[in-house]
Amino acid sequence: MDEANATDWFSKPGDSIRAVMQRRLMTADQVATKLEGGLRTLRSLLDGSKVIDTDVARSLAEALGASPSFWLKRQENFERAVERAVAAISRDEIDEFIQNVPAPGLKPPRGKMTDERRYEEVGKRLVYFSVPNAKSWHQHYGRLVGRTDFRSTSAFATKEEAVLLWLRRGELEADLVKTLEWNAGNLEDRVETIKQLSRLKLPEQFIPKLRTLLAEAGVAFAVVKAPAGCRASGATRLVSPDKAMILMSFRHRSDDHFWFTLLHEIGHLVLHHAQTFVDTDEEGPSDMREDEANTYATKCIIPDERLDEFESLKADRDQVVRFSVKSKIAPGLTVGQMQKRDMIGKEKLNFLKRTWTWEQIDPVEV
C-alpha cells in the first residue's frame, strides 16, 4: 500500500524497526544496547509513542542500518499519514472514539477541547492500537469486552479500560518475541519441562528458559505489570494465525500464584483453540472453560498418580519439601494447592513460597 497516498492507513516507524530485526535475526536486547534509554526506548519506538529525532535516527542507523535521514523521513511520513487518518474521521466519530477508547496513562478528557487537542487525542489512540479508524478498533478490541457498539453516553468502566491497555501492551511485547509456528501439541509436549522450571528461584533464571520453551511451540511469552484498575493475572490470545501469546501480570508476585496461573493459561491454549481469555481474581459466574483450565493446571501440579500421597500431607515443612522434590516442583506450589483444597489454613507454611519484587521480575518497568 502507498502510505503517501492512503487516507485511512499508516505504518509506524516501529514496523520498519521490527521488520529489520526479524530479517537480521536481531534480538530486542541487541538493538536496545545501541539506544539511549535501552529497552524502554525501543518499546516506545515500537508502539509509536517516541518521536524519532536526530539523535534517535543516528542510533537507529548504527543499530539497524540505513541512514539517519531515512529514519527521519520515516517519522515524517508516519506523522503525515496519521494526520490524514484522523482527518478522515468525522467530528462525531472523533468525540465518541475519544470517550470510549482508552489511551495509555490518560483519562478521557473532560470539558470542551480545541480541534487541535481533539485530533491529538484520537491520533494517540489510533497509533497505540495500530488501527486506522474507529470501526477497525471496534472489530479488533471492542468485542473483547462484550460490546457490539460503542457507548454513546459514557466511557468504558475503568477496569475494562485498564484490561484493554494491559492486553495491548502485551501484544506489543509479544511482537518482540520470535517464535516457531503455533502448535498445541508441541506446547503439551513441553508442559512437564515448563512445570519443573518452578524450582528455579528467581525470575531472571526461569523467564528466559520459559520464553524459549514456549516460543518453540509458537507461543510468545510476555510480562506486563497490570495498570491501576486492572486485576488481570493472565491472558491468552492468538495474535496472528501462526502465533499465540501468554500474557502474565505476576499479580501477587508469589510463585504458587504465578505458576498456577501460567499452567491455567496453557490449559486455555491447549483445550480451547487459543481463544482470547483474560483471567482475573474477581469472582464471576461459573464457566465451564475456566473450570477446565483450572483442572488442567491442578493436574499438572498434582498428577493423579501422586494424589493419594499429596492428600496425606500435613502442615509439616519436611513432608512438603520431600513431596515437592519427588514431584519436581517448588514447595510453594505444593503449599498453594494444600491451601486451595483447605488441607491447611491460608496462614500455614507460607514461608515455603517464594515472592519477588518488580525489580526482580522486570527491572525495565521499575
Coordinates of C-alpha atoms in Angstrom, one line a residue:
M1 CA 0.0 0.0 0.0
D2 CA 1.2 3.5 -0.8
E3 CA 1.4 5.2 2.5
A4 CA 1.9 8.6 0.9
N5 CA -1.5 8.5 -0.8
A6 CA -3.5 6.4 1.7
T7 CA -6.1 8.4 3.6
D8 CA -7.0 6.0 6.4
W9 CA -3.9 3.9 6.9
F10 CA -0.5 4.4 8.5
S11 CA 2.6 2.3 9.3
K12 CA 4.6 3.2 12.4
P13 CA 8.4 3.6 12.2
G14 CA 8.4 0.8 14.7
D15 CA 7.0 -1.5 12.0
S16 CA 10.2 -0.9 10.0
I17 CA 12.4 -1.4 13.1
R18 CA 10.6 -4.7 13.8
A19 CA 11.0 -5.9 10.1
V20 CA 14.7 -5.2 10.1
M21 CA 15.1 -7.0 13.4
Q22 CA 13.3 -10.0 12.1
R23 CA 15.2 -10.0 8.8
R24 CA 18.6 -9.8 10.5
L25 CA 17.5 -12.2 13.4
M26 CA 18.3 -9.5 15.9
T27 CA 17.0 -9.6 19.5
A28 CA 15.4 -6.7 21.3
D29 CA 18.4 -6.6 23.7
Q30 CA 20.9 -6.3 20.8
V31 CA 19.1 -3.3 19.4
A32 CA 18.4 -1.8 22.8
T33 CA 22.1 -1.6 23.6
K34 CA 22.5 0.9 20.8
L35 CA 19.7 3.2 22.1
E36 CA 19.9 5.8 24.9
G37 CA 17.3 4.5 27.4
G38 CA 17.8 0.9 26.2
L39 CA 14.8 -1.4 26.1
R40 CA 12.4 1.3 27.4
T41 CA 13.3 3.4 24.4
L42 CA 12.9 0.5 22.0
R43 CA 9.5 -0.3 23.4
S44 CA 8.4 3.4 22.9
L45 CA 9.6 3.4 19.3
L46 CA 7.8 0.2 18.5
D47 CA 4.5 1.4 19.9
G48 CA 4.8 4.8 18.2
S49 CA 4.9 7.0 21.3
K50 CA 8.5 8.2 20.9
V51 CA 9.4 10.6 18.1
I52 CA 12.5 9.8 16.0
D53 CA 14.6 12.9 16.3
T54 CA 18.2 13.4 15.0
D55 CA 19.8 11.6 17.9
V56 CA 17.5 8.6 17.7
A57 CA 17.9 8.5 14.0
R58 CA 21.7 8.2 14.3
S59 CA 21.3 5.5 16.9
L60 CA 18.9 3.5 14.7
A61 CA 21.2 3.9 11.7
E62 CA 24.0 2.4 13.8
A63 CA 21.9 -0.4 15.2
L64 CA 19.9 -1.4 12.1
G65 CA 21.5 0.2 9.1
A66 CA 20.0 2.7 6.6
S67 CA 20.9 6.4 7.0
P68 CA 19.8 8.8 9.7
S69 CA 17.9 10.7 7.0
F70 CA 15.9 7.5 6.2
W71 CA 14.7 7.2 9.7
L72 CA 13.8 10.9 10.0
K73 CA 11.9 10.7 6.7
R74 CA 10.2 7.6 8.0
Q75 CA 9.0 9.5 11.1
E76 CA 7.8 12.5 8.9
N77 CA 5.8 10.2 6.6
F78 CA 4.2 8.5 9.6
E79 CA 3.1 11.7 11.2
R80 CA 1.6 12.9 7.9
A81 CA -0.2 9.6 7.5
V82 CA -1.7 9.8 11.0
E83 CA -2.9 13.3 10.3
R84 CA -4.7 12.0 7.2
A85 CA -6.2 9.1 9.1
V86 CA -7.5 11.5 11.8
A87 CA -8.9 13.9 9.2
A88 CA -10.8 11.1 7.5
I89 CA -12.9 10.5 10.7
S90 CA -16.0 12.6 11.2
R91 CA -16.3 15.1 14.1
D92 CA -19.0 13.0 15.8
E93 CA -16.9 9.8 15.4
I94 CA -13.9 11.5 16.9
D95 CA -15.7 12.6 20.0
E96 CA -17.2 9.1 20.5
F97 CA -13.8 7.5 19.9
I98 CA -12.0 9.7 22.5
Q99 CA -14.7 8.9 25.1
N100 CA -14.8 5.1 24.5
V101 CA -11.2 4.2 23.7
P102 CA -8.6 4.4 26.5
A103 CA -5.1 5.8 25.9
P104 CA -2.1 4.7 28.0
G105 CA -1.7 6.8 31.1
L106 CA -4.6 9.1 30.3
K107 CA -8.2 9.5 31.4
P108 CA -10.8 10.6 28.9
P109 CA -10.6 14.4 28.6
R110 CA -13.3 16.4 30.2
G111 CA -14.8 19.6 29.1
K112 CA -14.5 21.4 25.8
M113 CA -11.5 20.7 23.7
T114 CA -10.0 22.6 20.9
D115 CA -9.9 20.9 17.5
E116 CA -6.2 20.6 17.7
R117 CA -6.5 18.8 21.1
R118 CA -9.2 16.5 19.8
Y119 CA -7.1 15.5 16.8
E120 CA -4.2 14.9 19.0
E121 CA -6.2 12.7 21.4
V122 CA -7.7 10.5 18.7
G123 CA -4.3 10.2 17.0
K124 CA -2.7 8.8 20.2
R125 CA -5.4 6.1 20.3
L126 CA -5.1 5.1 16.7
V127 CA -1.3 4.8 17.0
Y128 CA -1.3 2.9 20.3
F129 CA -3.8 0.3 19.0
S130 CA -2.4 0.4 15.4
V131 CA -5.8 0.9 13.8
P132 CA -6.7 3.4 11.1
N133 CA -10.2 4.3 12.3
A134 CA -12.9 3.7 14.9
K135 CA -14.5 0.8 13.0
S136 CA -11.2 -1.1 12.9
W137 CA -10.7 -0.6 16.6
H138 CA -14.1 -1.9 17.4
Q139 CA -13.6 -5.0 15.2
H140 CA -10.3 -5.8 16.9
Y141 CA -10.8 -4.7 20.5
G142 CA -14.3 -3.6 21.2
R143 CA -15.7 -7.1 21.2
L144 CA -13.2 -8.2 23.8
V145 CA -15.3 -6.6 26.4
G146 CA -18.6 -7.9 25.0
R147 CA -19.9 -4.8 23.3
T148 CA -21.5 -4.7 19.9
D149 CA -21.4 -0.9 19.7
F150 CA -19.6 2.0 21.2
R151 CA -21.4 3.5 24.2
S152 CA -22.7 6.9 23.2
T153 CA -23.1 8.4 26.7
S154 CA -20.4 7.0 28.8
A155 CA -16.9 5.6 28.7
F156 CA -15.8 2.1 29.4
A157 CA -15.7 1.1 33.0
T158 CA -12.2 1.7 34.5
K159 CA -11.4 -2.0 34.8
E160 CA -12.2 -2.6 31.2
E161 CA -10.1 0.3 30.0
A162 CA -7.2 -0.9 32.1
V163 CA -7.6 -4.5 30.8
L164 CA -7.6 -3.3 27.2
L165 CA -4.4 -1.2 27.8
W166 CA -2.7 -4.2 29.5
L167 CA -3.7 -6.6 26.8
R168 CA -2.5 -4.2 24.0
R169 CA 0.8 -3.7 25.8
G170 CA 1.1 -7.5 25.9
E171 CA 0.6 -7.7 22.1
L172 CA 3.4 -5.1 21.6
E173 CA 5.7 -7.1 23.9
A174 CA 4.8 -10.3 22.0
D175 CA 5.9 -8.7 18.8
L176 CA 9.5 -8.7 20.2
V177 CA 9.4 -12.5 20.6
K178 CA 10.4 -14.6 17.7
T179 CA 8.5 -18.0 17.7
L180 CA 8.0 -21.0 15.6
E181 CA 4.6 -21.8 14.2
W182 CA 1.8 -22.2 16.9
N183 CA 1.2 -25.8 17.6
A184 CA -0.9 -27.0 20.6
G185 CA 0.7 -30.5 20.5
N186 CA 4.2 -29.0 20.7
L187 CA 3.1 -27.0 23.7
E188 CA 1.7 -30.0 25.5
D189 CA 5.0 -31.8 24.9
R190 CA 6.8 -29.1 26.9
V191 CA 4.5 -28.7 29.9
E192 CA 6.4 -31.1 32.1
T193 CA 9.6 -29.3 31.5
I194 CA 7.9 -25.9 32.0
K195 CA 6.5 -27.0 35.3
Q196 CA 9.9 -28.1 36.5
L197 CA 11.2 -24.5 36.0
S198 CA 9.3 -23.6 39.1
R199 CA 12.3 -24.9 41.1
L200 CA 14.4 -22.0 39.9
K201 CA 14.4 -19.3 42.5
L202 CA 14.4 -16.0 40.5
P203 CA 12.5 -14.7 37.5
E204 CA 15.8 -13.8 35.8
Q205 CA 16.6 -17.5 35.9
F206 CA 13.3 -19.0 34.7
I207 CA 11.8 -16.4 32.4
P208 CA 14.4 -16.8 29.6
K209 CA 14.1 -20.6 29.7
L210 CA 10.3 -20.3 29.8
R211 CA 10.2 -17.9 26.9
T212 CA 12.4 -20.3 24.8
L213 CA 10.3 -23.3 25.6
L214 CA 7.0 -21.5 24.7
A215 CA 8.5 -20.0 21.6
E216 CA 9.3 -23.5 20.3
A217 CA 5.6 -24.2 20.4
G218 CA 4.6 -20.9 18.7
V219 CA 3.7 -19.0 21.9
A220 CA 5.1 -15.6 22.7
F221 CA 5.5 -15.1 26.4
A222 CA 5.1 -11.5 27.7
V223 CA 5.2 -10.0 31.1
V224 CA 3.4 -6.7 31.7
K225 CA 2.6 -5.1 35.1
A226 CA -1.1 -4.6 35.4
P227 CA -2.0 -0.9 35.4
A228 CA -4.3 0.6 38.0
G229 CA -7.8 -0.8 37.8
C230 CA -6.7 -4.0 36.1
R231 CA -7.0 -7.1 38.2
A232 CA -5.9 -9.5 35.5
S233 CA -3.5 -12.3 36.3
G234 CA -3.0 -13.8 32.9
A235 CA -4.4 -13.9 29.4
T236 CA -4.1 -15.8 26.2
R237 CA -4.7 -14.6 22.7
L238 CA -3.9 -15.6 19.1
V239 CA -2.0 -12.5 17.9
S240 CA -1.6 -13.8 14.4
P241 CA -2.7 -17.0 12.6
D242 CA 0.6 -18.8 13.5
K243 CA 1.5 -17.1 16.8
A244 CA -0.2 -17.3 20.2
M245 CA 0.5 -15.2 23.3
I246 CA 0.5 -15.8 27.0
L247 CA 0.5 -12.6 28.9
M248 CA 1.3 -12.6 32.7
S249 CA 1.0 -9.7 35.2
F250 CA 2.8 -11.5 38.1
R251 CA -0.1 -10.4 40.2
H252 CA 0.6 -11.1 43.9
R253 CA 4.3 -11.8 42.9
S254 CA 4.3 -15.2 44.5
D255 CA 5.5 -18.5 43.0
D256 CA 2.3 -20.5 43.7
H257 CA 0.1 -17.9 42.1
F258 CA 2.3 -17.3 39.1
W259 CA 2.9 -21.0 38.2
F260 CA -0.8 -22.0 38.7
T261 CA -1.9 -19.0 36.5
L262 CA 0.7 -19.9 33.8
L263 CA -0.5 -23.5 33.7
H264 CA -4.1 -22.3 33.6
E265 CA -3.3 -20.2 30.6
I266 CA -1.5 -23.1 28.9
G267 CA -4.7 -25.1 29.6
H268 CA -6.7 -22.5 27.7
L269 CA -4.3 -22.7 24.7
V270 CA -4.3 -26.5 24.6
L271 CA -8.0 -27.0 25.3
H272 CA -9.7 -24.0 23.8
H273 CA -8.1 -23.4 20.5
A274 CA -6.1 -20.3 21.5
Q275 CA -9.2 -18.2 22.0
T276 CA -8.9 -14.9 23.9
F277 CA -9.2 -15.3 27.7
V278 CA -8.4 -12.7 30.3
D279 CA -8.3 -14.2 33.8
T280 CA -8.8 -12.0 36.9
D281 CA -9.2 -12.5 40.7
E282 CA -12.8 -11.4 40.5
E283 CA -15.5 -13.9 41.3
G284 CA -17.9 -14.4 38.4
P285 CA -20.5 -16.9 37.2
S286 CA -19.3 -20.4 36.7
D287 CA -17.7 -21.0 33.3
M288 CA -17.0 -24.5 32.0
R289 CA -13.9 -23.4 30.1
E290 CA -12.5 -21.7 33.2
D291 CA -13.2 -24.9 35.2
E292 CA -11.4 -27.0 32.6
A293 CA -8.4 -24.7 32.6
N294 CA -8.3 -24.8 36.4
T295 CA -8.5 -28.6 36.4
Y296 CA -5.7 -28.8 33.8
A297 CA -3.4 -26.6 35.9
T298 CA -4.2 -28.6 39.1
K299 CA -3.4 -31.9 37.5
C300 CA -0.1 -30.5 36.1
I301 CA 1.0 -29.6 39.6
I302 CA -0.5 -32.6 41.4
P303 CA -0.9 -35.5 38.9
D304 CA -3.5 -38.2 39.6
E305 CA -0.8 -40.8 40.3
R306 CA 0.5 -38.6 43.2
L307 CA -2.8 -37.6 44.5
D308 CA -3.0 -40.1 47.4
E309 CA 0.4 -39.1 48.6
F310 CA -0.4 -35.5 48.3
E311 CA -3.7 -35.8 50.3
S312 CA -1.8 -37.5 53.2
L313 CA 0.5 -34.4 53.7
K314 CA 0.3 -32.5 56.9
A315 CA 1.4 -28.9 57.8
D316 CA 4.9 -30.2 58.1
R317 CA 7.8 -28.5 56.3
D318 CA 9.9 -31.6 55.8
Q319 CA 6.9 -33.6 54.4
V320 CA 6.0 -30.9 51.9
V321 CA 9.6 -30.4 50.8
R322 CA 10.1 -34.1 50.2
F323 CA 6.9 -34.4 48.2
S324 CA 7.9 -31.4 46.2
V325 CA 11.4 -32.7 45.4
K326 CA 9.8 -36.0 44.2
S327 CA 7.3 -34.1 42.1
K328 CA 10.0 -31.8 40.6
I329 CA 8.2 -28.7 41.6
A330 CA 8.9 -25.8 44.0
P331 CA 7.5 -26.3 47.6
G332 CA 5.4 -23.2 47.2
L333 CA 3.3 -24.8 44.6
T334 CA 2.5 -27.7 46.9
V335 CA 1.6 -25.3 49.7
G336 CA -0.6 -23.3 47.4
Q337 CA -2.5 -26.5 46.4
M338 CA -2.8 -27.5 50.1
Q339 CA -4.3 -24.2 51.0
K340 CA -6.6 -24.1 47.9
R341 CA -8.0 -27.5 49.0
D342 CA -8.4 -26.5 52.6
M343 CA -5.9 -29.1 53.8
I344 CA -4.2 -26.3 55.8
G345 CA -5.0 -22.8 56.7
K346 CA -4.1 -19.8 54.5
E347 CA -1.6 -18.7 57.1
K348 CA 0.3 -22.1 57.2
L349 CA 3.7 -22.8 55.5
N350 CA 3.7 -19.5 53.6
F351 CA 7.5 -19.3 54.3
L352 CA 7.9 -22.1 51.7
K353 CA 6.5 -19.8 49.0
R354 CA 8.8 -17.5 47.0
T355 CA 7.9 -13.9 46.5
W356 CA 9.6 -11.4 44.2
T357 CA 9.9 -7.6 43.8
W358 CA 9.1 -5.9 40.5
E359 CA 12.8 -5.1 40.2
Q360 CA 13.5 -8.8 40.1
I361 CA 10.7 -9.5 37.6
D362 CA 11.3 -6.8 35.1
P363 CA 13.9 -4.1 36.0
V364 CA 13.0 -2.1 32.9
E365 CA 9.4 -1.5 34.2
V366 CA 10.5 -0.3 37.7

